[in-house]
PDB file of C-alpha atoms in Angstrom:
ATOM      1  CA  UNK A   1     120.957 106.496  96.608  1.00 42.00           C
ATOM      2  CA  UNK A   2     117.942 104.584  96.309  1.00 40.00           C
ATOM      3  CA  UNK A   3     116.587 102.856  92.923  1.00 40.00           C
ATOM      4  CA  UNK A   4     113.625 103.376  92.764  1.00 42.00           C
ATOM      5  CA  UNK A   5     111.565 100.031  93.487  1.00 40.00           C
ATOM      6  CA  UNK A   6     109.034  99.632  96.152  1.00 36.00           C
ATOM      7  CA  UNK A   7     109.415  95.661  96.010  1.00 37.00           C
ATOM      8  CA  UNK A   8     113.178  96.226  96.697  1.00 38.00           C
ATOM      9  CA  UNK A   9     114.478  97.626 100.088  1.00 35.00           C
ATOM     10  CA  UNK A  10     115.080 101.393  99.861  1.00 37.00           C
ATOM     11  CA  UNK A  11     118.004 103.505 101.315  1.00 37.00           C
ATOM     12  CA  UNK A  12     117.762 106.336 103.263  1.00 36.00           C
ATOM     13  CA  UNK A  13     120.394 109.608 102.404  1.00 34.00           C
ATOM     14  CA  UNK A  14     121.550 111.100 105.662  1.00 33.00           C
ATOM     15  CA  UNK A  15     123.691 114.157 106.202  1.00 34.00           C
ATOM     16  CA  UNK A  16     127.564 113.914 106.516  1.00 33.00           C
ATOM     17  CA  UNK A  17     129.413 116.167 104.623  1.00 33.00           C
ATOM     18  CA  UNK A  18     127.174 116.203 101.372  1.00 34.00           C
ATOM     19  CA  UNK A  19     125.852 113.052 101.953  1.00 35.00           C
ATOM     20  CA  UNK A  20     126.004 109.266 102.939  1.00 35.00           C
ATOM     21  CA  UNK A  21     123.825 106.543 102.689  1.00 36.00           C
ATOM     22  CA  UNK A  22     122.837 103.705 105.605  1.00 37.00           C
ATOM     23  CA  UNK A  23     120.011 100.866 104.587  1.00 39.00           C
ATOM     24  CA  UNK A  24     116.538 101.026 105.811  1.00 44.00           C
ATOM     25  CA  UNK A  25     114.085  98.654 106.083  1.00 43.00           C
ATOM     26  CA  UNK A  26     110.952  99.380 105.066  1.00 43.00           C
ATOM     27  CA  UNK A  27     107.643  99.207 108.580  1.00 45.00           C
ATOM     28  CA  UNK A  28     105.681  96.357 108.878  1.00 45.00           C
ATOM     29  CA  UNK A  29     102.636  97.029 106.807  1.00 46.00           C
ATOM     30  CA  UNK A  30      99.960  94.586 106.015  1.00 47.00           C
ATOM     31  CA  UNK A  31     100.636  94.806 102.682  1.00 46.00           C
ATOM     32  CA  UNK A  32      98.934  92.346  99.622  1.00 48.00           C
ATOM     33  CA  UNK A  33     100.831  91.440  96.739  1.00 55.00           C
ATOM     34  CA  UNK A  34     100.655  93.933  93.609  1.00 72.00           C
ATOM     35  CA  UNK A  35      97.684  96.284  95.501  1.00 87.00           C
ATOM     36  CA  UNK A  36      98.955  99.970  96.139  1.00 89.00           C
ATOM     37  CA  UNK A  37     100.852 101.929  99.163  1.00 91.00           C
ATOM     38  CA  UNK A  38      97.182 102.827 101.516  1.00 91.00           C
ATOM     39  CA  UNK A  39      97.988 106.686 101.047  1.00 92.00           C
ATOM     40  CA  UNK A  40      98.288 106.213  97.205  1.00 92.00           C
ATOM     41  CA  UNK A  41      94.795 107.831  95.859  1.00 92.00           C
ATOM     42  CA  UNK A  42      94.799 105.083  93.220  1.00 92.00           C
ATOM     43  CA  UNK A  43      93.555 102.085  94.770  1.00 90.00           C
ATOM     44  CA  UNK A  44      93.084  99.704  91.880  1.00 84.00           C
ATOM     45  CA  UNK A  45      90.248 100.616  89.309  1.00 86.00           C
ATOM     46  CA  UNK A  46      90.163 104.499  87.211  1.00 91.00           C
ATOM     47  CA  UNK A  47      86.860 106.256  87.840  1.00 93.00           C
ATOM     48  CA  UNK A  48      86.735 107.454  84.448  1.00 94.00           C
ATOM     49  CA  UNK A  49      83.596 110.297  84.934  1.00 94.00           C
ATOM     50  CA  UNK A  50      85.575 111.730  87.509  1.00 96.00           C
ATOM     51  CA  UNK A  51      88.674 112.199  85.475  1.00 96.00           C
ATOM     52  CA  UNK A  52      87.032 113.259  82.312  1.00 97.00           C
ATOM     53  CA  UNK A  53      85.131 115.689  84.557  1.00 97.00           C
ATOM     54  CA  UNK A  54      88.620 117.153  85.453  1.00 97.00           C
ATOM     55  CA  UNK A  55      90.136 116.516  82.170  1.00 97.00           C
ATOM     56  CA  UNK A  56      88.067 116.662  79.331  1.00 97.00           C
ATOM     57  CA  UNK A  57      90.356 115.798  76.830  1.00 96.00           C
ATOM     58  CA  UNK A  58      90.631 111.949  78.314  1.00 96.00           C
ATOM     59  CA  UNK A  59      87.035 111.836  76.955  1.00 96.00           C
ATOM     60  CA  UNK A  60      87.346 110.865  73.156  1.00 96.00           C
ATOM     61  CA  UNK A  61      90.177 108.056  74.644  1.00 96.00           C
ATOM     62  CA  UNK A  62      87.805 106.317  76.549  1.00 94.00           C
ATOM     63  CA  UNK A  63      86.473 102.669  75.498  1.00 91.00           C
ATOM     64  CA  UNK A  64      83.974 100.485  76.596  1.00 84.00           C
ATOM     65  CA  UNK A  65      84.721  96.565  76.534  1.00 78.00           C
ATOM     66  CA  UNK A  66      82.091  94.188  77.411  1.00 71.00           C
ATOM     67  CA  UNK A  67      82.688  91.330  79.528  1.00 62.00           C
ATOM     68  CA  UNK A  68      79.249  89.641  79.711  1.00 62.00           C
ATOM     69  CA  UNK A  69      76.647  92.008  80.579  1.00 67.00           C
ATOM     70  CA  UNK A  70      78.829  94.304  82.662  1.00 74.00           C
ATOM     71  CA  UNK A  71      80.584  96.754  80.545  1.00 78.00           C
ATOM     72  CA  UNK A  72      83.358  98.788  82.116  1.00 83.00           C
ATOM     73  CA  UNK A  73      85.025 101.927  80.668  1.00 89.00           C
ATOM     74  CA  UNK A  74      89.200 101.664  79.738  1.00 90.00           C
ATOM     75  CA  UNK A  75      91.558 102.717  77.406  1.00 92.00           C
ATOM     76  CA  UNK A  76      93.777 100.991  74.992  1.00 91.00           C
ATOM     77  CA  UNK A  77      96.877 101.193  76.504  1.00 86.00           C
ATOM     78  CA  UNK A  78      98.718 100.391  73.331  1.00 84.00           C
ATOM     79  CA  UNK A  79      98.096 104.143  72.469  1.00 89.00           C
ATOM     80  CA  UNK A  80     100.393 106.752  73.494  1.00 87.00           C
ATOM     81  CA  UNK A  81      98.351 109.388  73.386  1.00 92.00           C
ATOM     82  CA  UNK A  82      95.283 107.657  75.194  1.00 93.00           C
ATOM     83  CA  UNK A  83      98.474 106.934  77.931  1.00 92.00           C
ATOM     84  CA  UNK A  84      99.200 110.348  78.135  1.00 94.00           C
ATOM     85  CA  UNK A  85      95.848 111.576  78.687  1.00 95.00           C
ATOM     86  CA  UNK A  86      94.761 109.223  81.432  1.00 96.00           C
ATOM     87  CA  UNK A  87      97.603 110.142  83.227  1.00 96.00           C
ATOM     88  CA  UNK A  88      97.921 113.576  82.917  1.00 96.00           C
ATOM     89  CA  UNK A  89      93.965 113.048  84.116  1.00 97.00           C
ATOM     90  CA  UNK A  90      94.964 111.204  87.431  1.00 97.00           C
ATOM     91  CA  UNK A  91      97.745 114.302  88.065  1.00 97.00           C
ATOM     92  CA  UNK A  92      94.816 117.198  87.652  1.00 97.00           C
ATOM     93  CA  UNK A  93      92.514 115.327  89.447  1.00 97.00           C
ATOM     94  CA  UNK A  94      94.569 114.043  91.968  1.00 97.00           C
ATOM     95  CA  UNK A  95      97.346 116.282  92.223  1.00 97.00           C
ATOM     96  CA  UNK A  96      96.116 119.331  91.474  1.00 96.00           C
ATOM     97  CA  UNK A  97      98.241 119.498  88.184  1.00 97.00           C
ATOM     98  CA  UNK A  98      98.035 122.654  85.456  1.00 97.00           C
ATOM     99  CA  UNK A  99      96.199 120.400  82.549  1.00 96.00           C
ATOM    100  CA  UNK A 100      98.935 121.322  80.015  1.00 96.00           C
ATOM    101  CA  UNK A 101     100.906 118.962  81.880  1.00 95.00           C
ATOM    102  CA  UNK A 102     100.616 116.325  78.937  1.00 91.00           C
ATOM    103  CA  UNK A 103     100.701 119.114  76.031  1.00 93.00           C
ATOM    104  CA  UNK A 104     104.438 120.800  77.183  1.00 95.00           C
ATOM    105  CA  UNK A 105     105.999 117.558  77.522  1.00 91.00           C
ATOM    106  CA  UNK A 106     108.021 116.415  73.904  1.00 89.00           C
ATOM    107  CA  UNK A 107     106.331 113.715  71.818  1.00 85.00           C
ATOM    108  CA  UNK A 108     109.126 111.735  72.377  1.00 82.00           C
ATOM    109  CA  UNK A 109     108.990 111.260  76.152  1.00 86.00           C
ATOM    110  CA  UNK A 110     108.181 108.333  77.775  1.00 79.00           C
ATOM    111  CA  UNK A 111     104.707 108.582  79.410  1.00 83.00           C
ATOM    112  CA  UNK A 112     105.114 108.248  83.167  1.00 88.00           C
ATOM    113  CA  UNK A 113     102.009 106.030  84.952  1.00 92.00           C
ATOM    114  CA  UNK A 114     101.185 107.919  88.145  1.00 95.00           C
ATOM    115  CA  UNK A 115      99.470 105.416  90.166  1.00 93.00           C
ATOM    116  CA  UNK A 116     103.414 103.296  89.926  1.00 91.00           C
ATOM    117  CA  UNK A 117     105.015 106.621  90.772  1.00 94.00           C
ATOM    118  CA  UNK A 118     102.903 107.512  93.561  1.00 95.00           C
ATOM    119  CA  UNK A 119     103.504 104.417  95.680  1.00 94.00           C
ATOM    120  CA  UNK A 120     107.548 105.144  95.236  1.00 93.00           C
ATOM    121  CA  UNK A 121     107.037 108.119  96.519  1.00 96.00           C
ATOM    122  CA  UNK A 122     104.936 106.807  99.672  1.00 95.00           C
ATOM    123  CA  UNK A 123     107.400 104.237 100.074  1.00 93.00           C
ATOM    124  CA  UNK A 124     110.312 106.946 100.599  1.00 94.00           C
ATOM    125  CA  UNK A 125     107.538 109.062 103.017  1.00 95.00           C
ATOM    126  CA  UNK A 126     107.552 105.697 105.173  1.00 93.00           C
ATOM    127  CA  UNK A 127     111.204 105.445 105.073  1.00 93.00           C
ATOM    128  CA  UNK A 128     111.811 108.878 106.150  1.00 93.00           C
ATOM    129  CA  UNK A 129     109.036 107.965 108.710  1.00 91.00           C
ATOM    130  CA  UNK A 130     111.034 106.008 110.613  1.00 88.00           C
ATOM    131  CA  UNK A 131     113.448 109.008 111.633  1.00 82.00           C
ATOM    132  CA  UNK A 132     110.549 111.346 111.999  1.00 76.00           C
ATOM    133  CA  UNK A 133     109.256 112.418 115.465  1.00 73.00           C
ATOM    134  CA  UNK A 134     105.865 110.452 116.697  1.00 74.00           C
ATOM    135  CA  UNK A 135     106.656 108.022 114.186  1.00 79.00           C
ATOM    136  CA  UNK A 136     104.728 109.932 111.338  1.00 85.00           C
ATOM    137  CA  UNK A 137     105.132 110.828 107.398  1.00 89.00           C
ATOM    138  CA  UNK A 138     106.930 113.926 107.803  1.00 89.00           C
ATOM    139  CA  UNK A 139     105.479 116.867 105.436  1.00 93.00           C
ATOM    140  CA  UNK A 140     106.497 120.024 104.909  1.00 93.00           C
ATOM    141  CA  UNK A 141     109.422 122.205 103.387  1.00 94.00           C
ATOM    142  CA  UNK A 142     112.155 120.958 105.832  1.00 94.00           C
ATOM    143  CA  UNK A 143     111.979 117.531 103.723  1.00 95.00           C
ATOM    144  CA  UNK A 144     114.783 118.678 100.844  1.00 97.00           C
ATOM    145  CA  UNK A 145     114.870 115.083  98.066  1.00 97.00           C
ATOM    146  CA  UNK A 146     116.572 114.565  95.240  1.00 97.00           C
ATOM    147  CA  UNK A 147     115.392 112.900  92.292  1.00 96.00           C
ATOM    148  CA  UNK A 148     118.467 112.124  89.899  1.00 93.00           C
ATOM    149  CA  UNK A 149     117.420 112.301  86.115  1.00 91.00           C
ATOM    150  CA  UNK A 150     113.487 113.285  86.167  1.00 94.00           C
ATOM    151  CA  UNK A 151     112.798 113.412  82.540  1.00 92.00           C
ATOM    152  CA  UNK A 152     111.120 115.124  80.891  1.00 94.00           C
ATOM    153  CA  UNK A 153     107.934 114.355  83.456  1.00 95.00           C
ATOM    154  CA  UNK A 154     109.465 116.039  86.164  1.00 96.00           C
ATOM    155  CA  UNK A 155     106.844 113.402  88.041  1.00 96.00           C
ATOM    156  CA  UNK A 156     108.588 112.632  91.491  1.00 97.00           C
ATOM    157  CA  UNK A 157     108.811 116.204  92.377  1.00 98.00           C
ATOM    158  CA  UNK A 158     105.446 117.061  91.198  1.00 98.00           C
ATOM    159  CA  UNK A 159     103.592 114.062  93.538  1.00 97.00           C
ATOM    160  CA  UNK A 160     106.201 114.486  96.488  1.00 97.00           C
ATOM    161  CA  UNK A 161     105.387 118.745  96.508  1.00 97.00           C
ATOM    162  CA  UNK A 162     102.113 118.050  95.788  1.00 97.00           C
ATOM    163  CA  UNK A 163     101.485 114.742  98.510  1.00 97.00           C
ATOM    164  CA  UNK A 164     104.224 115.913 101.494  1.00 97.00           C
ATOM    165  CA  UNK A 165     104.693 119.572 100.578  1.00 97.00           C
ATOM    166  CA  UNK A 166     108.796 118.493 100.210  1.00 97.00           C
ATOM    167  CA  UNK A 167     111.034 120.902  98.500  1.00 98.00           C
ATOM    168  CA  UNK A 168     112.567 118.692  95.414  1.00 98.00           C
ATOM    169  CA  UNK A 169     116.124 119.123  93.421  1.00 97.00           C
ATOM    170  CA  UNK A 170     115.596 117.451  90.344  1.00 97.00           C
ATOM    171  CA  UNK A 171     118.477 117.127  88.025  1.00 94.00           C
ATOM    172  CA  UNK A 172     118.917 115.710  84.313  1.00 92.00           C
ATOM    173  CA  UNK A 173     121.273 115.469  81.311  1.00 88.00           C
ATOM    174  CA  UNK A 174     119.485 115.914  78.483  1.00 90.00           C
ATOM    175  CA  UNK A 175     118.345 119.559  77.055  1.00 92.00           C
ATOM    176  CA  UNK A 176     114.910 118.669  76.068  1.00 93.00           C
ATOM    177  CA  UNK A 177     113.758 116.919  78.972  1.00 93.00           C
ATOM    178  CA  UNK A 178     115.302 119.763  81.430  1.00 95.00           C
ATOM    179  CA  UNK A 179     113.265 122.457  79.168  1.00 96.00           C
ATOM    180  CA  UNK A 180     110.157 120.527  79.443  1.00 96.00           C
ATOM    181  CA  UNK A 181     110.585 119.526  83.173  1.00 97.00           C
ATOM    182  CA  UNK A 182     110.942 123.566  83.645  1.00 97.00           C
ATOM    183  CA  UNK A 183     108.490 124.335  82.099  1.00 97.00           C
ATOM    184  CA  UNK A 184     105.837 122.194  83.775  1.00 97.00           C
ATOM    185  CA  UNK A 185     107.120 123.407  87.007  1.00 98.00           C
ATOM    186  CA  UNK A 186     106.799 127.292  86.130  1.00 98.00           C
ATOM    187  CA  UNK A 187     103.236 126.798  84.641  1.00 97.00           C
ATOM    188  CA  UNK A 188     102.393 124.806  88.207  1.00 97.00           C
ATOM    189  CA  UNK A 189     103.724 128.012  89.961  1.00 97.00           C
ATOM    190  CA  UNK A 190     106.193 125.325  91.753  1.00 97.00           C
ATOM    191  CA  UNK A 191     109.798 127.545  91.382  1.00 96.00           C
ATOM    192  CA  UNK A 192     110.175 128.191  95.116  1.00 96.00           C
ATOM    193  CA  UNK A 193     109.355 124.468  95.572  1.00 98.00           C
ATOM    194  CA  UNK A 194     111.101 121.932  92.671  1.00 98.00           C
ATOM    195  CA  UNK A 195     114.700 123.107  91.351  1.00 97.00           C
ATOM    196  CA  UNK A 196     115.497 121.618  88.136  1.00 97.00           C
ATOM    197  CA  UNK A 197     118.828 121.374  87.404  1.00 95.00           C
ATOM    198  CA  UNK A 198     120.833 120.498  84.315  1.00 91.00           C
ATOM    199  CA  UNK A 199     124.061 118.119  85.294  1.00 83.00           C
ATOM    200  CA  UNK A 200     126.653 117.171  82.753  1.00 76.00           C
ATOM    201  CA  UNK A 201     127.798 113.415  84.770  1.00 65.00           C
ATOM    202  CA  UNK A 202     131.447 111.640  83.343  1.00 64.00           C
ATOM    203  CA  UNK A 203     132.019 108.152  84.521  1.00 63.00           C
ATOM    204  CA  UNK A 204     134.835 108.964  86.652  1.00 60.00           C
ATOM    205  CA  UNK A 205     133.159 111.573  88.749  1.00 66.00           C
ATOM    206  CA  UNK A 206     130.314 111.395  91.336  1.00 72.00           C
ATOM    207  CA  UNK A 207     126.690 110.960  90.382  1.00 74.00           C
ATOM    208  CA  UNK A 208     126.677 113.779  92.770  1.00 78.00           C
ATOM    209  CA  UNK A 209     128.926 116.100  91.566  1.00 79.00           C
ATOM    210  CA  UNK A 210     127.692 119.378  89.460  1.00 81.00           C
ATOM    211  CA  UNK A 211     123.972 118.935  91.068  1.00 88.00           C
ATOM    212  CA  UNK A 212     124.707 119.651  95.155  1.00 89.00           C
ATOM    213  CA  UNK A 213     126.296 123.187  95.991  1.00 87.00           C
ATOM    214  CA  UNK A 214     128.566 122.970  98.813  1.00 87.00           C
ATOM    215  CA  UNK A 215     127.430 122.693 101.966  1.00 89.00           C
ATOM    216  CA  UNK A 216     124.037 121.511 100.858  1.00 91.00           C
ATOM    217  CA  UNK A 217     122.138 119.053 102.422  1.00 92.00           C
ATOM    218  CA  UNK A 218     119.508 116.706 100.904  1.00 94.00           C
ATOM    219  CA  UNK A 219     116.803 113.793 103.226  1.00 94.00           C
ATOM    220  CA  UNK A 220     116.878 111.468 100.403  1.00 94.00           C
ATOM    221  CA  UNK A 221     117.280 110.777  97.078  1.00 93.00           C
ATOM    222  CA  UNK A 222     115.621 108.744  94.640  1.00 93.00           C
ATOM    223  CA  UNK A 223     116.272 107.265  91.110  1.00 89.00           C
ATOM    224  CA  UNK A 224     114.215 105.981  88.768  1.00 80.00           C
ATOM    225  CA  UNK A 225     116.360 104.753  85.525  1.00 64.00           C
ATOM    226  CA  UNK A 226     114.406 104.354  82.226  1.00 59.00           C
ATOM    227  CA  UNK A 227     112.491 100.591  81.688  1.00 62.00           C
ATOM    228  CA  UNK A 228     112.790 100.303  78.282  1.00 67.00           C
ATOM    229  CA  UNK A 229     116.012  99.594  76.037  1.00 70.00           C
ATOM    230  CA  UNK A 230     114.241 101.255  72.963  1.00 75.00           C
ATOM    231  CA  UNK A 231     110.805 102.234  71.354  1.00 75.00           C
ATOM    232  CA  UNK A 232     110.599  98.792  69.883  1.00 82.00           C
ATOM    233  CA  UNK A 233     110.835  97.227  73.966  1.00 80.00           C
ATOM    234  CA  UNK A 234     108.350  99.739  74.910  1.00 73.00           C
ATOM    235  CA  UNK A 235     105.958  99.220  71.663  1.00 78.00           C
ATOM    236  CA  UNK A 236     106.459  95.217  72.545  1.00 82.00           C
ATOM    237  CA  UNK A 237     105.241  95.733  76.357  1.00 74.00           C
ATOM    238  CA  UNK A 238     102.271  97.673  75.309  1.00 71.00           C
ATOM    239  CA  UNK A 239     101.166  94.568  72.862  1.00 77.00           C
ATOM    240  CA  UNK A 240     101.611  92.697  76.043  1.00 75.00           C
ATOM    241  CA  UNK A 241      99.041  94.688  77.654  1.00 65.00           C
ATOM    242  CA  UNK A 242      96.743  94.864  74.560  1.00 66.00           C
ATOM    243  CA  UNK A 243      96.858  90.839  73.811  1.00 68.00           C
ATOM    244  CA  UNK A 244      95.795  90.555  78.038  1.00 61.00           C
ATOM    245  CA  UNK A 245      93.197  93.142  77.756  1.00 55.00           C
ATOM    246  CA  UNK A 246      91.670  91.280  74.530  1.00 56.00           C
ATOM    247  CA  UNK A 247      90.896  88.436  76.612  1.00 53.00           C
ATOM    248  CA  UNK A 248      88.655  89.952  78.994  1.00 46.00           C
ATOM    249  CA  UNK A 249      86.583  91.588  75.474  1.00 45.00           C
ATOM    250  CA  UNK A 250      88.625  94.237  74.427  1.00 45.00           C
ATOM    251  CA  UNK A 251      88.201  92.926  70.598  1.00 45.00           C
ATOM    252  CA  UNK A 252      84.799  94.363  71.097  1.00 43.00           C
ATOM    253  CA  UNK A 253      85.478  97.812  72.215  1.00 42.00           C
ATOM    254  CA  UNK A 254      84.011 101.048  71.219  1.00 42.00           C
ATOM    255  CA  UNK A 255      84.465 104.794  71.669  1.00 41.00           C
ATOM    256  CA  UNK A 256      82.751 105.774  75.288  1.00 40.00           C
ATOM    257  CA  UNK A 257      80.592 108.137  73.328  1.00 38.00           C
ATOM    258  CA  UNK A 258      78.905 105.325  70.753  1.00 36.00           C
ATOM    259  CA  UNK A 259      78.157 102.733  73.878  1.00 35.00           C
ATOM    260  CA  UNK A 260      74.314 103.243  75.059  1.00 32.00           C
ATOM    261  CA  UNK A 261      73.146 102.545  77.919  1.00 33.00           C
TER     262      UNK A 261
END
């Protein structure tokens, strides 16, 4: 099983019986502290024109914050529905996403940030790499993962079918999410490729048990638990952000659409 944290070592799922795990190492990479996986298409700043271009609706969430006489377009990331709108832009621009992504998924859901998501899911690709033949990502529909409780985002599958072309199981507990994560993958036509299924887990049985069907065998799996105790720790993080962004002139912001050029 492998937690998902690309500053941690990952583990690589191998077939014996249902499964069994051995450690893997992740390949040398020249790699600089806190700057994305190379294959991630986020590479450190948003070009905002392009993702309003492909989402529209990101438009109105836009703000401008000036920082002498350069003035550089953002969000305010203390607001969940800005959140949700730059990153369902970044997965219909870059992942060729159904833009009703952010609309079917409950008001309640934790907003996923793709650009985090994406490297965890290059990180696996260069795990499974090092089993591969000529030492490559491997891509394609042979790759079967698991991703063990996917929310209501349904986001590894969606960047590892949409990246690698990988066939995904994705399981979860609670009604909602599974209904949402269904229904993103039906309107993205992805049936034949991401299998959602619901899994009812007690402490004394496997995290496996109720999700594989005998005799079926997975590459990997990943798992991603939640990062925030409550709304309170997640509403606490976000004035984190807010009080950093502040110091580089966010006090002075304005709506994209009022800032002249």
């Amino acid at each position: 099983v492998i937690r998902c944290n690309w500053k941690q070592r990952l583990r690589h799922v191998h077939k014996h019986d249902s499964f069994s795990t051995t450690t893997s190492t992740l390949p040398p990479q020249k790699k600089s502290r806190g700057k994305p996986h190379p294959r991630n298409s986020f590479q450190g700043s948003y070009d905002m024109d392009r993702l309003i271009s492909a989402y529209p609706s990101l438009g109105p969430h836009v703000i401008r914050t000036r920082s002498g006489a350069e003035c550089r377009p953002t969000i305010n990331f203390s607001d969940s529905m800005a959140v949700k709108a730059l990153n369902t832009a970044l997965l219909v621009a870059d992942y060729n996403i159904h833009p009703t992504y952010g609309d079917i998924m409950p008001c309640t859901a934790l907003v996923p940030p793709v650009p985090g998501r994406a490297d965890y899911v290059h990180y696996m690709a260069d795990v499974l790499q090092q089993s591969s033949a000529g030492n490559v990502a491997p891509r394609g529909e042979k790759i079967v993962g698991l991703d063990i409780g996917t929310g209501a985002s349904c986001i590894y599958p969606l960047i590892a079918t949409s990246v690698y072309g990988w066939n995904m199981i994705a399981s979860e507990i609670n009604t909602a999410s599974i209904e949402s994560a269904r229904e993103i993958v039906k309107v993205n036509a992805l049936t034949e490729k991401i299998d959602v299924r619901s899994h009812s887990h007690s402490g004394e049985s496997s995290i496996f048990d109720g999700i594989l069907q005998p005799g079926e065998k997975i590459d990997f799996c990943i798992c991603n638990p939640p990062f925030y105790s409550s709304k309170e720790a997640f509403q606490a993080e976000n004035a984190r952000k807010v009080r950093g962004l502040a110091k580089g002139g966010l006090n002075k912001i304005r709506p994209i659409e009022e800032v002249t050029t």
